[in-house]
Short mmCIF file of C-alpha atoms and ligand atoms in Angstrom, two decimals:
data_model
loop_
_atom_site.label_atom_id
_atom_site.label_comp_id
_atom_site.label_asym_id
_atom_site.label_seq_id
_atom_site.Cartn_x
_atom_site.Cartn_y
_atom_site.Cartn_z
CA UNK A 1 0.00 0.00 0.00
CA UNK A 2 1.75 3.15 -1.22
CA UNK A 3 -0.51 6.13 -0.65
CA UNK A 4 -0.50 9.91 -0.96
CA UNK A 5 -2.98 11.95 1.11
CA UNK A 6 -3.93 15.22 -0.55
CA UNK A 7 -6.20 18.00 0.64
CA UNK A 8 -6.37 21.46 2.19
CA UNK A 9 -4.73 22.29 5.55
CA UNK A 10 -6.73 21.01 8.51
CA UNK A 11 -9.04 18.75 6.51
CA UNK A 12 -8.06 15.73 8.64
CA UNK A 13 -5.27 14.08 6.62
CA UNK A 14 -3.04 13.55 9.66
CA UNK A 15 -5.88 12.13 11.77
CA UNK A 16 -6.76 9.55 9.12
CA UNK A 17 -3.14 8.80 8.18
CA UNK A 18 -2.18 7.99 11.78
CA UNK A 19 -5.12 5.62 12.13
CA UNK A 20 -4.60 3.81 8.83
CA UNK A 21 -0.81 3.56 9.27
CA UNK A 22 -1.30 1.94 12.67
CA UNK A 23 -3.95 -0.46 11.37
CA UNK A 24 -1.78 -1.55 8.43
CA UNK A 25 1.65 -1.41 10.12
CA UNK A 26 3.13 0.98 7.55
CA UNK A 27 5.00 4.27 8.11
CA UNK A 28 3.14 7.58 8.20
CA UNK A 29 5.42 10.12 6.54
CA UNK A 30 4.24 13.66 7.32
CA UNK A 31 6.46 16.38 5.85
CA UNK A 32 4.96 19.01 8.20
CA UNK A 33 6.09 16.97 11.25
CA UNK A 34 9.50 16.33 9.67
CA UNK A 35 9.97 20.03 8.93
CA UNK A 36 9.02 20.95 12.51
CA UNK A 37 11.86 18.63 13.63
CA UNK A 38 14.26 20.46 11.27
CA UNK A 39 13.08 23.76 12.80
CA UNK A 40 13.86 22.43 16.30
CA UNK A 41 17.44 21.65 15.20
CA UNK A 42 18.05 25.44 14.94
CA UNK A 43 20.21 24.92 11.83
CA UNK A 44 20.29 27.66 9.17
CA UNK A 45 17.87 25.59 7.04
CA UNK A 46 15.64 25.17 10.11
CA UNK A 47 15.50 28.93 10.72
CA UNK A 48 14.61 29.60 7.08
CA UNK A 49 11.90 26.92 7.16
CA UNK A 50 10.47 28.31 10.41
CA UNK A 51 10.01 31.79 8.96
CA UNK A 52 8.17 30.40 5.91
CA UNK A 53 6.00 28.02 7.93
CA UNK A 54 4.98 30.78 10.34
CA UNK A 55 3.85 32.85 7.36
CA UNK A 56 1.92 29.89 5.92
CA UNK A 57 4.12 29.63 2.82
CA UNK A 58 5.68 26.47 1.43
CA UNK A 59 9.32 25.75 2.18
CA UNK A 60 11.49 25.40 -0.96
CA UNK A 61 10.98 22.24 -2.99
CA UNK A 62 14.65 21.22 -2.81
CA UNK A 63 14.60 21.11 1.01
CA UNK A 64 11.42 19.02 1.27
CA UNK A 65 12.50 16.71 -1.55
CA UNK A 66 15.84 16.12 0.19
CA UNK A 67 14.05 15.23 3.45
CA UNK A 68 11.71 12.82 1.66
CA UNK A 69 14.58 11.23 -0.30
CA UNK A 70 16.42 10.58 2.97
CA UNK A 71 13.29 9.06 4.51
CA UNK A 72 12.82 6.79 1.49
CA UNK A 73 16.32 5.42 1.99
CA UNK A 74 15.03 3.72 5.19
CA UNK A 75 14.07 0.07 4.61
CA UNK A 76 10.65 0.31 6.36
CA UNK A 77 9.11 2.15 3.36
CA UNK A 78 9.41 -1.10 1.37
CA UNK A 79 6.40 -2.35 3.39
CA UNK A 80 4.35 0.56 2.02
CA UNK A 81 3.75 4.11 3.26
CA UNK A 82 1.31 6.98 3.67
CA UNK A 83 2.67 10.32 2.48
CA UNK A 84 0.79 13.11 4.28
CA UNK A 85 1.40 16.66 3.01
CA UNK A 86 3.75 15.64 0.19
CA UNK A 87 3.75 16.30 -2.72
CA UNK A 88 2.40 19.87 -2.60
CA UNK A 89 3.74 21.16 -5.91
CA UNK A 90 4.16 19.72 -9.39
CA UNK A 91 7.95 19.66 -8.92
CA UNK A 92 7.49 17.58 -5.76
CA UNK A 93 5.12 15.20 -7.57
CA UNK A 94 7.71 14.66 -10.29
CA UNK A 95 10.45 14.17 -7.70
CA UNK A 96 8.32 11.54 -5.97
CA UNK A 97 7.90 9.67 -9.25
CA UNK A 98 11.68 9.67 -9.67
CA UNK A 99 12.24 8.41 -6.09
CA UNK A 100 9.74 5.58 -6.60
CA UNK A 101 11.15 4.70 -10.03
CA UNK A 102 14.56 4.10 -8.42
CA UNK A 103 12.86 1.62 -6.08
CA UNK A 104 10.89 0.03 -8.94
CA UNK A 105 7.68 1.06 -7.15
CA UNK A 106 4.58 3.04 -8.10
CA UNK A 107 1.83 4.74 -6.10
CA UNK A 108 -1.21 2.58 -5.40
CA UNK A 109 -3.62 5.48 -4.79
CA UNK A 110 -3.89 9.21 -4.10
CA UNK A 111 -6.68 10.03 -1.66
CA UNK A 112 -8.08 13.53 -1.95
CA UNK A 113 -9.80 14.67 1.26
CA UNK A 114 -12.35 17.30 0.29
CA UNK A 115 -14.24 19.66 2.64
CA UNK A 116 -15.52 23.24 2.40
CA UNK A 117 -13.25 26.03 3.69
CA UNK A 118 -15.58 26.75 6.65
CA UNK A 119 -15.15 23.17 7.95
CA UNK A 120 -11.39 23.38 7.61
CA UNK A 121 -11.22 26.74 9.43
CA UNK A 122 -13.27 25.37 12.35
CA UNK A 123 -11.06 22.27 12.60
CA UNK A 124 -7.80 24.20 12.53
CA UNK A 125 -8.87 26.88 15.00
CA UNK A 126 -9.77 24.26 17.61
CA UNK A 127 -6.81 21.94 17.07
CA UNK A 128 -4.48 21.22 19.98
CA UNK A 129 -1.32 19.17 19.44
CA UNK A 130 0.73 17.17 21.94
CA UNK A 131 4.29 18.51 22.38
CA UNK A 132 5.60 15.03 23.12
CA UNK A 133 3.86 12.49 20.83
CA UNK A 134 2.32 14.95 18.26
CA UNK A 135 -1.20 13.48 18.73
CA UNK A 136 -3.97 15.88 17.69
CA UNK A 137 -7.05 16.83 19.70
CA UNK A 138 -9.84 19.32 19.07
CA UNK A 139 -11.44 21.51 21.72
CA UNK A 140 -14.95 20.57 20.49
CA UNK A 141 -14.77 17.52 18.22
CA UNK A 142 -12.12 15.51 20.08
CA UNK A 143 -11.43 17.09 23.47
CA UNK A 144 -8.83 15.54 25.79
CA UNK A 145 -10.16 14.04 29.07
CA UNK A 146 -8.14 16.62 31.06
CA UNK A 147 -7.83 20.09 29.49
CA UNK A 148 -4.35 20.74 28.09
CA UNK A 149 -3.08 17.17 28.70
CA UNK A 150 -2.58 14.47 26.07
CA UNK A 151 -4.66 11.32 26.74
CA UNK A 152 -2.06 9.12 25.05
CA UNK A 153 1.21 10.14 26.73
CA UNK A 154 0.40 12.82 29.35
CA UNK A 155 2.33 15.48 27.37
CA UNK A 156 1.27 19.14 27.28
CA UNK A 157 -1.05 20.25 24.48
CA UNK A 158 -0.35 23.44 22.56
CA UNK A 159 -1.75 25.40 19.63
CA UNK A 160 0.56 25.41 16.58
CA UNK A 161 1.90 28.87 15.76
CA UNK A 162 0.60 28.54 12.19
CA UNK A 163 -2.93 27.69 13.39
CA UNK A 164 -4.03 31.33 13.65
CA UNK A 165 -6.50 33.16 11.44
CA UNK A 166 -4.01 35.17 9.33
CA UNK A 167 -1.61 32.29 8.66
CA UNK A 168 -4.47 29.94 7.92
CA UNK A 169 -5.82 32.34 5.30
CA UNK A 170 -2.37 32.30 3.65
CA UNK A 171 -2.11 28.48 3.89
CA UNK A 172 -5.46 28.16 2.13
CA UNK A 173 -4.38 30.63 -0.57
CA UNK A 174 -1.11 28.75 -1.11
CA UNK A 175 -3.03 25.46 -1.31
CA UNK A 176 -5.30 26.87 -4.04
CA UNK A 177 -2.39 28.37 -5.95
CA UNK A 178 0.24 25.62 -5.74
CA UNK A 179 -1.30 22.34 -4.60
CA UNK A 180 -4.81 22.14 -6.03
CA UNK A 181 -3.47 21.42 -9.53
CA UNK A 182 -2.24 18.03 -8.24
CA UNK A 183 -5.86 16.83 -8.10
CA UNK A 184 -5.98 17.06 -11.89
CA UNK A 185 -2.40 15.72 -12.18
CA UNK A 186 -3.30 12.49 -10.35
CA UNK A 187 -6.77 12.26 -11.87
CA UNK A 188 -5.17 12.12 -15.34
CA UNK A 189 -3.03 9.23 -14.12
CA UNK A 190 -6.12 7.35 -12.90
CA UNK A 191 -4.86 7.37 -9.30
CA UNK A 192 -7.24 9.79 -7.57
CA UNK A 193 -10.06 8.90 -5.17
CA UNK A 194 -12.10 11.73 -3.65
CA UNK A 195 -13.44 11.35 -0.14
CA UNK A 196 -16.02 13.64 1.46
CA UNK A 197 -14.05 14.63 4.57
CA UNK A 198 -16.76 16.88 6.05
CA UNK A 199 -18.12 14.02 8.16
CA UNK A 200 -17.19 12.33 11.43
CA UNK A 201 -13.68 10.80 11.67
CA UNK A 202 -15.30 7.32 11.82
CA UNK A 203 -17.36 7.86 8.64
CA UNK A 204 -14.31 9.20 6.80
CA UNK A 205 -12.18 6.26 7.96
CA UNK A 206 -14.79 3.75 6.81
CA UNK A 207 -14.81 5.23 3.30
CA UNK A 208 -11.02 5.45 3.29
CA UNK A 209 -10.60 1.75 4.11
CA UNK A 210 -13.05 0.88 1.34
CA UNK A 211 -11.17 3.10 -1.12
CA UNK A 212 -7.68 1.76 -0.44
CA UNK A 213 -8.67 -1.90 -0.06
P1 LIG B 1 1.42 20.45 7.66
O1 LIG B 1 1.82 20.15 9.04
O2 LIG B 1 1.45 19.38 6.63
O3 LIG B 1 0.02 21.16 7.71
P2 LIG B 1 -1.25 21.06 6.73
O4 LIG B 1 -1.19 20.42 5.42
O5 LIG B 1 -1.63 22.47 6.68
O6 LIG B 1 -2.14 20.07 7.42
P3 LIG B 1 -2.55 20.08 8.89
O7 LIG B 1 -1.57 19.33 9.72
O8 LIG B 1 -2.82 21.50 9.29
O9 LIG B 1 -3.98 19.38 8.84
P4 LIG B 1 -4.47 17.90 8.61
O10 LIG B 1 -5.16 17.81 7.29
O11 LIG B 1 -3.39 16.90 8.90
O12 LIG B 1 -5.60 17.85 9.74
P5 LIG B 1 -5.62 17.14 11.16
O13 LIG B 1 -5.77 15.67 10.99
O14 LIG B 1 -4.53 17.64 12.03
O15 LIG B 1 2.33 21.64 7.07
C1 LIG B 1 2.64 22.78 7.84
C2 LIG B 1 3.59 23.67 7.04
O16 LIG B 1 4.81 22.96 6.72
C3 LIG B 1 3.05 24.13 5.66
O17 LIG B 1 2.23 25.28 5.76
C4 LIG B 1 4.37 24.40 4.92
O18 LIG B 1 4.94 25.64 5.29
C5 LIG B 1 5.28 23.29 5.42
N1 LIG B 1 5.24 22.08 4.56
C6 LIG B 1 4.77 20.84 4.91
N2 LIG B 1 4.88 19.99 3.87
C7 LIG B 1 5.42 20.70 2.85
C8 LIG B 1 5.74 20.38 1.50
N3 LIG B 1 5.52 19.16 0.98
N4 LIG B 1 6.28 21.37 0.72
C9 LIG B 1 6.52 22.61 1.21
N5 LIG B 1 6.22 22.98 2.48
C10 LIG B 1 5.66 22.03 3.29
O19 LIG B 1 -7.04 17.69 11.71
C11 LIG B 1 -7.22 19.06 12.05
C12 LIG B 1 -8.12 19.17 13.30
O20 LIG B 1 -9.43 18.68 12.99
C13 LIG B 1 -7.64 18.33 14.50
O21 LIG B 1 -7.89 19.05 15.67
C14 LIG B 1 -8.51 17.06 14.46
O22 LIG B 1 -8.74 16.53 15.75
C15 LIG B 1 -9.80 17.59 13.84
N6 LIG B 1 -10.45 16.62 12.95
C16 LIG B 1 -9.85 15.78 12.05
N7 LIG B 1 -10.77 15.07 11.37
C17 LIG B 1 -11.99 15.48 11.85
C18 LIG B 1 -13.34 15.11 11.52
N8 LIG B 1 -13.63 14.20 10.58
N9 LIG B 1 -14.34 15.73 12.20
C19 LIG B 1 -14.07 16.67 13.14
N10 LIG B 1 -12.81 17.05 13.50
C20 LIG B 1 -11.79 16.47 12.85
#
């Protein structure tokens, strides 16, 4: 199972990817999480990435592609993978094809999670993330048992710095401008499945499992 999850920021890609990856025993490769690790390293590349991420812009293709190439050198991806948040540009999609070609592999499916902007805005504004294990909660839709504390590992929950109104507006604009064209790109290759993501996490997961087999 070699999957790409595509869709606007906050639509629920990470939530579904974590669940499916655990159920199928395959790695969940989230470029946003990987970039936040690079930011923590305080390297020059990390500082540049941080500034772009805080503004809601994409980090340069060459940096993300390098990170993904390194990840694909690990043997666990041979079992399959879920790519969450990559590719986001045509150049990244072409780079992914080249990476897979070297491994004599192809994508099995690209799942496009679709929901209206209002749903996405509500989800992102209420998201809380665990500092320790990166699990996501939502103040209304998936509240933790104890406010501010992760149910899974007891870590502190925080609101991502890019989950504010201004940055979100920019992230949505960037998605429309640079990422949306990938829907057509993968549709032409017969790989795309659209899922209505504006429903409960359980309903979305059920359709996802049906779609990916
Ligand atoms: P990234 O971390 O990838 O952010 P994103 O794509 O904007 O996606 P999110 O993590 O915000 O949302 P999600 O769809 O995973 O939703 P989630 O499951 O958390 O990227 C951040 C930044 O890094 C980018 O802006 C860019 O700068 C950079 N970057 C990353 N990849 C890059 C790349 N390839 N190229 C260049 N730059 C890159 O759910 C959201 C909330 O909703 C949660 O609270 C959750 O509990 C709740 N929720 C989920 N599903 C449901 C549901 N069905 N019903 C109700 N609530 C739900």
